[in-house]
Coordinates of C-alpha atoms and ligand atoms in Angstrom, one line a residue:
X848 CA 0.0 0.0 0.0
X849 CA 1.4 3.3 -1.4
X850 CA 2.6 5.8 1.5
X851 CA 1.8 3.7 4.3
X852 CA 5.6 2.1 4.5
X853 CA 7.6 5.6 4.2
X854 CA 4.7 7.4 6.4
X855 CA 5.8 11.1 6.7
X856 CA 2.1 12.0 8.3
X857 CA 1.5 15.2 10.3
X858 CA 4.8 14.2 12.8
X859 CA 6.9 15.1 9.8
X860 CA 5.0 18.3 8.6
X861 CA 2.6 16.4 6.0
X862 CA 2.8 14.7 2.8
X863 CA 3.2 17.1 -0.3
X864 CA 0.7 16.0 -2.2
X865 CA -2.5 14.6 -0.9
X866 CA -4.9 13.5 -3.1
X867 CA -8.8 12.7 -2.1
X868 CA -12.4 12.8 -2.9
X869 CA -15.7 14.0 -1.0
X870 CA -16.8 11.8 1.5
X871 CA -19.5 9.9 -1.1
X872 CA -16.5 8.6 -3.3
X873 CA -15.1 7.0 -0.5
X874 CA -17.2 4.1 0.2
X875 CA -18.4 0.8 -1.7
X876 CA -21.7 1.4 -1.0
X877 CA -21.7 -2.3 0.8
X878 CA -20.5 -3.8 -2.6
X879 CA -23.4 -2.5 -4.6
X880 CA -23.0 0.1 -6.9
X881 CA -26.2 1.1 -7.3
X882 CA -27.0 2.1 -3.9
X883 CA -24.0 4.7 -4.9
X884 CA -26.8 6.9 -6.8
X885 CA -27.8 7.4 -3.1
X886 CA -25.1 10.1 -3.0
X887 CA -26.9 12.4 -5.6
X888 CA -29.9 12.3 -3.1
X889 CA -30.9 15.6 -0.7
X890 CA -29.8 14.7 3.1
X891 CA -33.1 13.0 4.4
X892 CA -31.1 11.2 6.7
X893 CA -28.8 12.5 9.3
X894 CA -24.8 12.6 8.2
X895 CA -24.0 9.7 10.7
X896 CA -26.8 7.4 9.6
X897 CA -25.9 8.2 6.0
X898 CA -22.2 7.6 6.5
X899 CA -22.1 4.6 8.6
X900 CA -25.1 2.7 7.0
X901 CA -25.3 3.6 3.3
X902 CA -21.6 4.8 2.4
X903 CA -19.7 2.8 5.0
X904 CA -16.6 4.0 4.8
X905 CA -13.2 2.8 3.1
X906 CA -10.7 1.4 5.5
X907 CA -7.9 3.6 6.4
X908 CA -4.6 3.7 8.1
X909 CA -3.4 6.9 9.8
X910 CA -5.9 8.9 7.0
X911 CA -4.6 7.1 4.4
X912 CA -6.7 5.2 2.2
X913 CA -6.8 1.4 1.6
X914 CA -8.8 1.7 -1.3
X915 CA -8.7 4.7 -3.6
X916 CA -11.0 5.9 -5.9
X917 CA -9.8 4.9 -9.4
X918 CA -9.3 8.5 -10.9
X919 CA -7.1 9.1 -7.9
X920 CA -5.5 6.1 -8.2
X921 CA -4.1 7.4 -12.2
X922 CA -3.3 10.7 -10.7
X923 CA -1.1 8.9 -8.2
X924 CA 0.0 7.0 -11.2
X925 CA 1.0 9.8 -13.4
X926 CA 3.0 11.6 -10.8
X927 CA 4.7 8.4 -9.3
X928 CA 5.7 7.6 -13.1
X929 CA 6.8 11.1 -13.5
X930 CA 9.3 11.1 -10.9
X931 CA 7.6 12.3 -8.0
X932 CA 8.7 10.2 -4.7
X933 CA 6.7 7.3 -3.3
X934 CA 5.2 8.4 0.4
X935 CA 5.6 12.3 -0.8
X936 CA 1.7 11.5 -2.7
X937 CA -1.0 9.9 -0.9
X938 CA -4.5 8.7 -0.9
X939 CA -6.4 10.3 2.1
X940 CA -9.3 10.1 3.8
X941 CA -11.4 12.8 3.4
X942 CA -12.2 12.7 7.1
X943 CA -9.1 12.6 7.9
X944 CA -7.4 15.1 6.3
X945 CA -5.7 16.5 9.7
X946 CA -3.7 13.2 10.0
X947 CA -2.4 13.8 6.3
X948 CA -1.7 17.4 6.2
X949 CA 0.8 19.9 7.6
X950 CA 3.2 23.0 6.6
X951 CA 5.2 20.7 4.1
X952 CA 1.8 19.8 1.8
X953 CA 1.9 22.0 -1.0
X954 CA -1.1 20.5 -3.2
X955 CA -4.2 19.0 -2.2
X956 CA -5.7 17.2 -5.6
X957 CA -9.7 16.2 -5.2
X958 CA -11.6 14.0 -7.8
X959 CA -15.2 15.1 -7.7
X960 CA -17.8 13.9 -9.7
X961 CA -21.0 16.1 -8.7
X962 CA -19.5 19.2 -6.7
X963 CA -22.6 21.8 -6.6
X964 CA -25.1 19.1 -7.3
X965 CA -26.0 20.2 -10.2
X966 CA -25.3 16.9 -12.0
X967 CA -28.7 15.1 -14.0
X968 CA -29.5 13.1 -10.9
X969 CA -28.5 15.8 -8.6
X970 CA -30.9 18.1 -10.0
X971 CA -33.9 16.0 -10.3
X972 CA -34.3 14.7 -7.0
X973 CA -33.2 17.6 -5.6
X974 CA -36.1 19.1 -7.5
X975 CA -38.8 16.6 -6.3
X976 CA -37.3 15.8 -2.8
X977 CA -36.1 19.7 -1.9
X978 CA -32.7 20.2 -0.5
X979 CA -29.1 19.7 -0.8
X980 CA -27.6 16.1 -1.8
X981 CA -25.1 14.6 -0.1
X982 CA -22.4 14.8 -3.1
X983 CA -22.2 19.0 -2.5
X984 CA -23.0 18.6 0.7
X985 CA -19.7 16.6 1.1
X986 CA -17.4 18.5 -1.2
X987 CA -18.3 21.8 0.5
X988 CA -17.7 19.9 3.7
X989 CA -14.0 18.8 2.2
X990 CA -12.8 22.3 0.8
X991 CA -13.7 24.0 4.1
X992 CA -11.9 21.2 6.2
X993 CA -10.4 23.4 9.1
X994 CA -6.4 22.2 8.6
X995 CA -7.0 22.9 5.1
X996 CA -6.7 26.9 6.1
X997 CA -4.1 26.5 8.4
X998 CA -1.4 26.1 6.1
X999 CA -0.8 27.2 2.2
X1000 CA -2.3 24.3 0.3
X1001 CA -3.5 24.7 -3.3
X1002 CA -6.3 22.8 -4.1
X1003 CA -6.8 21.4 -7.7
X1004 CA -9.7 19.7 -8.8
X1005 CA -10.3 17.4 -11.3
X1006 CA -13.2 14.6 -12.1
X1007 CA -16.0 14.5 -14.4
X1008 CA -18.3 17.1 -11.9
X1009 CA -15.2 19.7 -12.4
X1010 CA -17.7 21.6 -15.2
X1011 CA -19.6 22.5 -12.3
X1012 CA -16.7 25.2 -10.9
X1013 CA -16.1 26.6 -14.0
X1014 CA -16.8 30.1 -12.9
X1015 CA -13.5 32.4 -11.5
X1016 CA -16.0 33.7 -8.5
X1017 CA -17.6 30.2 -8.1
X1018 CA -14.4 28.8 -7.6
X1019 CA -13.0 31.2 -5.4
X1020 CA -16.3 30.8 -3.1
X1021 CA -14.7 27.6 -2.6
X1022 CA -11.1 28.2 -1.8
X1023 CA -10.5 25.9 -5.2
X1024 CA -7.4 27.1 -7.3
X1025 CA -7.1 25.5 -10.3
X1026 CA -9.3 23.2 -11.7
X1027 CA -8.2 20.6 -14.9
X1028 CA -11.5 19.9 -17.5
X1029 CA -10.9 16.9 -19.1
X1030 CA -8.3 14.1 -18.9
X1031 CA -5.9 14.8 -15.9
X1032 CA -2.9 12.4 -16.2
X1033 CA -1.0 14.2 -18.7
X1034 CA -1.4 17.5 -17.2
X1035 CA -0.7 16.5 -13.4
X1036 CA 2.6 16.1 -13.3
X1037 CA 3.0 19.8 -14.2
X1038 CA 0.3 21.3 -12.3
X1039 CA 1.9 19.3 -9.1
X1040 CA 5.5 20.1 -9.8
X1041 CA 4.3 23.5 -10.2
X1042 CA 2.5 23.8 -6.5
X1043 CA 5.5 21.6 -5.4
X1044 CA 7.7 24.4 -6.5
X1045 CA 5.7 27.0 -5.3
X1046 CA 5.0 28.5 -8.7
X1047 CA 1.8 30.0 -9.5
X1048 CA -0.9 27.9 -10.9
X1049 CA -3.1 28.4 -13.5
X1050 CA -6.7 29.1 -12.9
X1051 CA -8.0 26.0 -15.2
X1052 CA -6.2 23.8 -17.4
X1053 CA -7.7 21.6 -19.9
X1054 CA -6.5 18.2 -20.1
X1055 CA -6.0 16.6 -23.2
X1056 CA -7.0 12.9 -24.4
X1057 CA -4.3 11.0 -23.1
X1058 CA -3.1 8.5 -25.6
X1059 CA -3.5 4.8 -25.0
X1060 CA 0.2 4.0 -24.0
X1061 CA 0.2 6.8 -21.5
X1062 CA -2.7 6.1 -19.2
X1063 CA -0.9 5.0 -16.2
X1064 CA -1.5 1.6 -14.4
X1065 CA -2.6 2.4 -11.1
X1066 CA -0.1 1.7 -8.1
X1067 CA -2.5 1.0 -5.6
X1068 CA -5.7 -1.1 -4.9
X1069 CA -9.2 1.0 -6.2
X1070 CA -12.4 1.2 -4.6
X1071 CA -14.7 -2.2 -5.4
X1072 CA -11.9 -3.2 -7.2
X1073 CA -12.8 -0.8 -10.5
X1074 CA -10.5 -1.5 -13.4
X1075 CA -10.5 1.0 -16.2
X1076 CA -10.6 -1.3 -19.4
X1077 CA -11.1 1.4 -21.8
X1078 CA -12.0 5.2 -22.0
X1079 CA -14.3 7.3 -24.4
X1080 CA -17.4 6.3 -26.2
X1081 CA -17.8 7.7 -29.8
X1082 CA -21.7 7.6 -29.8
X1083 CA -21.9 10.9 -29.8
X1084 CA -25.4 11.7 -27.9
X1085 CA -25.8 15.2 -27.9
X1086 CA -26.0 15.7 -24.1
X1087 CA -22.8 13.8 -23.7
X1088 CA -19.5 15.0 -22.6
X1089 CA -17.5 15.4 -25.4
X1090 CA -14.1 14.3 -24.3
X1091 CA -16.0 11.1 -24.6
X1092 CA -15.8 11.4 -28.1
X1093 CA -12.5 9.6 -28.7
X1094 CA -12.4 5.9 -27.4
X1095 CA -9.3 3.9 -26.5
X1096 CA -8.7 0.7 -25.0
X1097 CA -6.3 -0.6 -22.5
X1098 CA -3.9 -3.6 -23.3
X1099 CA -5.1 -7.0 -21.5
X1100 CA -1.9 -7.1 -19.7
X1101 CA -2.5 -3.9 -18.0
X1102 CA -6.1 -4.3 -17.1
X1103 CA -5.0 -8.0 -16.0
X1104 CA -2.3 -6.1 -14.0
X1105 CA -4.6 -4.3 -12.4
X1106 CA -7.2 -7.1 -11.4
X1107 CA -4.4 -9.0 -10.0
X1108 CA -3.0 -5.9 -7.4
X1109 CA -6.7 -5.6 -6.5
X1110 CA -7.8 -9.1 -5.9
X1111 CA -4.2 -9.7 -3.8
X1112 CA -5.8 -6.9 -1.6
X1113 CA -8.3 -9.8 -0.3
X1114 CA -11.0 -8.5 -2.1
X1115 CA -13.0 -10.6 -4.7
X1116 CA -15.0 -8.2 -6.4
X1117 CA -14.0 -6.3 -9.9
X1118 CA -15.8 -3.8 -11.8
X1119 CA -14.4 -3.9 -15.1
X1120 CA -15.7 0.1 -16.0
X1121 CA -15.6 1.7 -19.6
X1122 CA -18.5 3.7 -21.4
X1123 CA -19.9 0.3 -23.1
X1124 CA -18.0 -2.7 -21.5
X1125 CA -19.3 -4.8 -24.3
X1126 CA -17.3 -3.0 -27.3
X1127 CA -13.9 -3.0 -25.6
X1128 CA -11.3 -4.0 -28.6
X1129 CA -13.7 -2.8 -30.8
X1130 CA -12.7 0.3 -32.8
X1131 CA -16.6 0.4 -34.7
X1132 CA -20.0 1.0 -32.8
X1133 CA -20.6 -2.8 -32.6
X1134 CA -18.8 -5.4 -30.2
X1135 CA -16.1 -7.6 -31.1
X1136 CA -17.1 -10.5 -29.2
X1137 CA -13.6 -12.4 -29.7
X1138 CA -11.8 -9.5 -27.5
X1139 CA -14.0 -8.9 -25.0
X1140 CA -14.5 -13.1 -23.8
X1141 CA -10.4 -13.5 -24.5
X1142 CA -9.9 -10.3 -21.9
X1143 CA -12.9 -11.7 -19.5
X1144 CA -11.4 -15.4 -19.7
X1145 CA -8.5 -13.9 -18.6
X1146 CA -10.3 -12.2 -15.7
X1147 CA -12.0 -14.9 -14.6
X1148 CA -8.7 -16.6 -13.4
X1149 CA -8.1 -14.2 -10.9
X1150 CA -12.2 -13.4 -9.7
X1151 CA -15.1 -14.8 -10.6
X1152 CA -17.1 -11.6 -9.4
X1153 CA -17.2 -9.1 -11.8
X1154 CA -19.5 -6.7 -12.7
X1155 CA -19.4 -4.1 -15.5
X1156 CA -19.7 0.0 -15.4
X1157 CA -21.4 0.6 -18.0
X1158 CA -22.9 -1.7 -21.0
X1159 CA -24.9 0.3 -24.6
X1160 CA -28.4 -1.6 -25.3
X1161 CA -27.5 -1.3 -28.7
X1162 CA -24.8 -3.9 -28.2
X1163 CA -26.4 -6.3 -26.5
X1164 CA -29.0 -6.1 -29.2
X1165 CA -26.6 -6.5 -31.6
X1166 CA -24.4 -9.8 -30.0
X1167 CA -27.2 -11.6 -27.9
X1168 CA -24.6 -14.3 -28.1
X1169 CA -21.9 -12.5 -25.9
X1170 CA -24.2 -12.2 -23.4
X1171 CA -25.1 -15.4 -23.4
X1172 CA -21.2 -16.2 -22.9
X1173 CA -20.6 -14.0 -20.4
X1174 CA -23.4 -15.1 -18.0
X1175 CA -22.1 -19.1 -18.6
X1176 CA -18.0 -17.9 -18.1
X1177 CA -19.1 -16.3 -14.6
X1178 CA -21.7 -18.6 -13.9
X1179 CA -24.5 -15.8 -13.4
X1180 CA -27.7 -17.1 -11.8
X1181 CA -26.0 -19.4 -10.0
X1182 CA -24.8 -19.8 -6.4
X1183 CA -23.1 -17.0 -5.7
X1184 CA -24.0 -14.6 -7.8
X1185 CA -27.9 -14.3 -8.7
X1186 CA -27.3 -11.4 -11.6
X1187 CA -25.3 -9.5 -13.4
X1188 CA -25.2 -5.5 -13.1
X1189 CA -24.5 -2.4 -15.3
X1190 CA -25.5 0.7 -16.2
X1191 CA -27.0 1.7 -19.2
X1192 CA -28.6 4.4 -21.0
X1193 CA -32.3 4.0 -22.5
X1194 CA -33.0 7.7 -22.4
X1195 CA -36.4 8.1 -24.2
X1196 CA -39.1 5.6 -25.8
X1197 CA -39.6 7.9 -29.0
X1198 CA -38.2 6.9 -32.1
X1199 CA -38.6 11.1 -33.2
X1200 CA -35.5 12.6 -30.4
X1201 CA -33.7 9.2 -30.3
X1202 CA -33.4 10.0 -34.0
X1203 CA -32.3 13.9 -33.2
X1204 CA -29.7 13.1 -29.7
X1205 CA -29.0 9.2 -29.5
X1206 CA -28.3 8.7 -33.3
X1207 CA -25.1 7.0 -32.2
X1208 CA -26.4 5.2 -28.9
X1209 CA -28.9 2.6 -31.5
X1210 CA -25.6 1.9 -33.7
X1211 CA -25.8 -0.3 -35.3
X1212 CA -29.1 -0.2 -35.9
X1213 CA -31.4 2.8 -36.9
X1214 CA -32.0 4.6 -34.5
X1215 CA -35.8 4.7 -35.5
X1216 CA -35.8 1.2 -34.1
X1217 CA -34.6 2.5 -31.0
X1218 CA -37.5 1.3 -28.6
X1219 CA -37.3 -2.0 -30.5
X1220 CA -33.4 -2.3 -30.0
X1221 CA -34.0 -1.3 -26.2
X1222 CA -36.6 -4.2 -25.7
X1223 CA -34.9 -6.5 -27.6
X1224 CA -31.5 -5.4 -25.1
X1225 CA -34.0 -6.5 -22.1
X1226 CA -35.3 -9.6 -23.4
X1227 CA -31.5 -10.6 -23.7
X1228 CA -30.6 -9.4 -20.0
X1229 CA -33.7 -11.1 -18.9
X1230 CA -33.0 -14.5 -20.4
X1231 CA -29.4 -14.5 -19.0
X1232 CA -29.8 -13.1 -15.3
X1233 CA -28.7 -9.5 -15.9
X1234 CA -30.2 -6.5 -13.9
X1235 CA -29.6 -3.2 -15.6
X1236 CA -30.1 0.1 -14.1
X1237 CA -31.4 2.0 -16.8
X1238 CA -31.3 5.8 -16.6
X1239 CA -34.3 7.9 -18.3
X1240 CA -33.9 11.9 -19.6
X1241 CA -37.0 14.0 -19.0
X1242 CA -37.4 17.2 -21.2
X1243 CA -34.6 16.5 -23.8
X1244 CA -34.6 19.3 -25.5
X1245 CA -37.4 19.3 -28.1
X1246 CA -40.0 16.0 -26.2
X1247 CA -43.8 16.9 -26.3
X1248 CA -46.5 14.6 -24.6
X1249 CA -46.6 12.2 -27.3
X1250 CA -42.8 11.6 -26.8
X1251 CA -43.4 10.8 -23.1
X1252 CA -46.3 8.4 -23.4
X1253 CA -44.1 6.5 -26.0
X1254 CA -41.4 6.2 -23.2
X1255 CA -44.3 5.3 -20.7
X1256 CA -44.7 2.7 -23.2
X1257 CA -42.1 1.3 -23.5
X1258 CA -41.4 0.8 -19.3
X1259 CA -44.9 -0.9 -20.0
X1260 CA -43.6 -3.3 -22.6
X1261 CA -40.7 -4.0 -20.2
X1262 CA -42.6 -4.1 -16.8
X1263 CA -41.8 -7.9 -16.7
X1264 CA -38.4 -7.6 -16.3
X1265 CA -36.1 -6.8 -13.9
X1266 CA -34.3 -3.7 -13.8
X1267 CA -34.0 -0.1 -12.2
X1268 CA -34.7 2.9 -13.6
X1269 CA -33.3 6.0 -13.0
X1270 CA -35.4 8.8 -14.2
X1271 CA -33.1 12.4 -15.1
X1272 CA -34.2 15.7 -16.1
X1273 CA -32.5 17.1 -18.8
X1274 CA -29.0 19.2 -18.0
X1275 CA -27.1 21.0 -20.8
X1276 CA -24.0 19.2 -21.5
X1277 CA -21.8 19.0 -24.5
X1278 CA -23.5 20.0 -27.9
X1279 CA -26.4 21.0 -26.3
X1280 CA -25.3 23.3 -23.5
X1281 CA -27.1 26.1 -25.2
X1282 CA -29.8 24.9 -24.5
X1283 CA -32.0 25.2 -20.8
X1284 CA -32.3 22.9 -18.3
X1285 CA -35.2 20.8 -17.6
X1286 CA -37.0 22.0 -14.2
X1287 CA -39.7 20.7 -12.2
X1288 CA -41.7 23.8 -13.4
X1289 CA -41.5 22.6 -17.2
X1290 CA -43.1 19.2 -16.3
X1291 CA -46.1 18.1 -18.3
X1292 CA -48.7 15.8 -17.0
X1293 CA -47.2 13.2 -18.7
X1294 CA -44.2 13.5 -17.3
X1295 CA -45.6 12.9 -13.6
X1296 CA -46.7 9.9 -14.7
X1297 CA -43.6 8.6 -15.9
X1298 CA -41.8 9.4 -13.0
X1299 CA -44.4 7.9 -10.8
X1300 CA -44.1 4.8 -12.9
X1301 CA -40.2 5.2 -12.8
X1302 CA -40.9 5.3 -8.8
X1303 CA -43.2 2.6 -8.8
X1304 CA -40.5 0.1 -10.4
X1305 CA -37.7 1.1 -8.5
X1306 CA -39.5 0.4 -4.7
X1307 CA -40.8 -3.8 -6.9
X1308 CA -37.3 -4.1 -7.1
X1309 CA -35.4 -2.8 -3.4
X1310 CA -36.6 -5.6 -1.5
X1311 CA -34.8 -8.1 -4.2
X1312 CA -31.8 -5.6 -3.9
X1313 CA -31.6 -5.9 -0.5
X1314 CA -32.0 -9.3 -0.3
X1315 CA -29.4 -10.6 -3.0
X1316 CA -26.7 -7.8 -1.5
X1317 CA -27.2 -9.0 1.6
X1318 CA -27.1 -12.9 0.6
X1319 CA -24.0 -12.0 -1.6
X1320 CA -22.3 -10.7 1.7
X1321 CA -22.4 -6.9 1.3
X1322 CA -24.5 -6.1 4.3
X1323 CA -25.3 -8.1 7.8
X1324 CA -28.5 -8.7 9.1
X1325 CA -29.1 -5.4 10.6
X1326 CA -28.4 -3.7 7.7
X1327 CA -30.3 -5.8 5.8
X1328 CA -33.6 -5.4 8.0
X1329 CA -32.6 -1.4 8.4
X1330 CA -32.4 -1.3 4.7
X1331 CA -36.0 -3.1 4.3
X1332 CA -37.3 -1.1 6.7
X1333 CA -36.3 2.2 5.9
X1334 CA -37.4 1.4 2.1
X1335 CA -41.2 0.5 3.3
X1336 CA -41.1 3.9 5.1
X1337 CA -40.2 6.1 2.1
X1338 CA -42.7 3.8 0.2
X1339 CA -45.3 4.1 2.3
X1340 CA -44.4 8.0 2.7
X1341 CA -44.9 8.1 -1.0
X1342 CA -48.2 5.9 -1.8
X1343 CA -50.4 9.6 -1.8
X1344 CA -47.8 11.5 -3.8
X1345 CA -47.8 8.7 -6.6
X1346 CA -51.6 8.7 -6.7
X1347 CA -51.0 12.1 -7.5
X1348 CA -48.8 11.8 -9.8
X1349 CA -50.6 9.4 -12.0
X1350 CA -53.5 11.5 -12.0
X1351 CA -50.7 14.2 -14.1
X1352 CA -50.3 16.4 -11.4
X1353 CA -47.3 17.8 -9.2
X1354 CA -48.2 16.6 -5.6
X1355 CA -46.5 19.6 -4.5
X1356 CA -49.3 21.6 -5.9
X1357 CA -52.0 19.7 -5.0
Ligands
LIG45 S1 -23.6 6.3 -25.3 FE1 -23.4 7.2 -23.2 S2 -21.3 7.7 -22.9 FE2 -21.6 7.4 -25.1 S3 -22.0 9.4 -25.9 FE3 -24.0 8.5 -25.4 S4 -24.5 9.1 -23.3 FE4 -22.3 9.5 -23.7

């Protein structure tokens, strides 16, 4: 474990560069990625409640972090490849930052994903629910750590919620200063060496697409054991970040490299992450089957629980075969692990704005088909023991009723299966950040009923959740009955709001 041999600590005036997330990116979420969306939720439950019960936190020796968060992880990479010394960069804790910390740290380096809470998910519960969620909550909480302002520590902040302090004033409100848009392992060695130097940073940097050969292998173990296998997408939807544009993917030995330093850790469990784990090898918008099972076979020697980031519907669609492979090579539905999980993207049921912002998502097929290609995508995750958790946009830009009673249609077409479904209102990202976002205020009729229906499915599919987590060995019994419990609550809580809410209206305003 990085740091945690040559300790320098607070005894010898800190560590020079300390690298760390909010609070939410520091947990496994019992094992269960899902339950992570809980961070992007407003603060119903008290801090202590939500930290030790729902975001357990990752183990830590002296502030320093067992596990770190992946994007960390190549940041520790890039500047321990660059030259910088072993034990001078460390993973900490954000709650722990005093242990870390000290006259000699000259750079404090934060991943964030969703810093204001103004991320899709973010926003809409927020929106619905009313207050602050936990992933602002947390970062504000980190940037005003007390020993921060004790001692002249530049704090650089990176991530894919960096967007969100793009704003001179913005980031000044929050002591942050310098933020890096984009990819951040070719610029962090400078920006470090810089603050290391005491050289005056730049305000933002943007980070360019690191080539293939120059993503760093990680030096230390990752949360949940989350590989990155490759990086980009190339679909192209409209609301996408477009640094996503350009995809690239690792070299089996490396990713192999990586599965092996986590699983010697003692811990099982790999998430093999990329945009669409299903295409990796593939340099078109359809799956090369061969390369993905040959770097999964691989895999499978060293874990046999893996779950992917992200998977496209359109692939699945398009190679009902791999996933039929994939559930036999890791035995899915059997003992030991029940399903399978990703995320995935179905977006909207109507053939008319799939066609206008998800041209590339349905590739290879048209994306006219898309509500076919999405239920066809389900049938196949049905047949072979895979649970995806779907997200939904509300209010792309350009959707009328008709468009949202397609989508309603196509949850009906789908009610069957298992899966959750995350329902997002619209935020301007990429190509279309001109246009505005999507508020509770703009909702239709229709779109109360989706969401209820959205609800509706979600609270079928806790108690299984719960269950199978638990089973799995992610939670004890008194989590397990806390979790069930606390889920019946909300539910109940709900019951008169969702009757509303079918009827077309905003229960707020009834
Ligand atoms: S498929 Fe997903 S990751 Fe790729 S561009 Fe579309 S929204 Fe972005």
């Amino acid at each position: 474990m990085i740091g945690v041999k040559s300790l320098k600590g607070k005894k010898d005036g800190g560590y020079p560069v300390v690298l760390t997330t909010d609070r939410t990116l520091a947990s496994d979420y019992n094992g269960s990625e899902f339950i992570g969306f809980g961070a992007t939720f407003p603060r119903v439950l008290p801090d202590l409640l939500y930290s030790s019960f729902f975001a357990p936190s990752v183990p830590h020796h002296d502030g320093v972090m067992k596990y770190g968060h992946c994007g960390s992880r190549k940041v520790e990479a890039a500047l321990l490849n660059d030259g910088f010394k072993q034990g001078d960069v460390v993973i900490g804790h954000p709650d722990h930052l005093d242990k870390l910390v000290g006259p000699k740290t000259e750079a404090l380096g934060i991943t964030t994903h969703d810093p204001l809470g103004l991320g899709p998910a973010s926003t809409t519960f927020s929106s619905f629910v009313g207050g602050e969620p936990y992933s602002s909550h947390y970062f504000k909480k980190l940037v005003k750590y007390p020993e921060l302002s004790k001692f002249d520590i530049n704090v650089i902040v990176g991530g894919p919620g960096t967007w969100q302090l793009d704003d001179k004033r913005i980031m000044k409100k929050y002591d942050v200063d310098t933020i890096v848009i984009g990819e951040g392992e070719k610029v962090a060695p400078e920006i470090f060496g810089k603050a290391l130097k005491s050289e005056d940073l730049p305000k933002k940097v943007v980070g360019d697409v690191v080539d293939i050969k120059d993503i760093p292998r990680i030096q230390g173990p990752t949360i949940n054991g989350l590989v990155e296998i490759s990086r980009g997408c190339g679909r192209g939807c409209d609301f996408c970040n477009p640094t996503l544009l350009n995809l690239r993917h690792r070299p089996v030995k490396e990713i192999i490299e990586e599965v092996e330093l986590n699983t010697r850790t003692g811990k099982e469990k790999t998430i093999l992450h990329a945009e669409d784990v299903l295409r990796y090898g593939s340099k078109t918008l359809s799956p090369e089957p061969k390369k993905l099972m040959t770097l999964l076979k691989r895999v499978k020697k060293h874990t046999n629980r893996v779950d992917f980031s992200h998977v496209a519907l359109a692939s699945a669609a398009s190679e009902p075969e791999l996933i039929e492979n994939i559930s036999e090579l890791f035995d899915v539905g059997g003992e030991g692990k029940p399903w399978f999980s990703a995320q995935t993207g179905v977006e909207t049921g109507s053939p008319e704005l799939a066609s206008k912002h998800i041209k590339g998502k349905a590739k290879p097929f048209d994306a006219k088909e898309w509500p076919s290609v999405v239920r066809r995508a389900f049938d196949i995750f049905d047949e072979n023991d895979w649970i995806p958790c779907a997200t939904l946009i509300l209010g792309l830009p350009g959707e009328n009723s008709d468009d949202v009673i397609k989508t309603m249609e196509l949850l009906d077409d789908l009610s069957d299966k298992d899966f959750f479904i995350v329902p997002l209102m619209f935020v301007p990202l990429g190509m279309s950040e001109d246009k505005d976002f999507f508020s509770r205020g703009d909702m239709e009729p229709e779109h109360w009923q989706l969401l209820a229906k959205c609800i509706r499915k979600d609270f079928d599919m806790v108690p299984k959740l719960i269950d199978d987590v638990s089973d799995m060995g992610g939670m004890n019994f008194l989590k397990r009955y806390g979790y069930h419990f606390m889920s019946k609550i909300f539910m109940r809580r709900l019951e008169p709001h969702l009757d509303v809410m079918e009827d077309g209206y905003d229960p707020a305003k009834v």
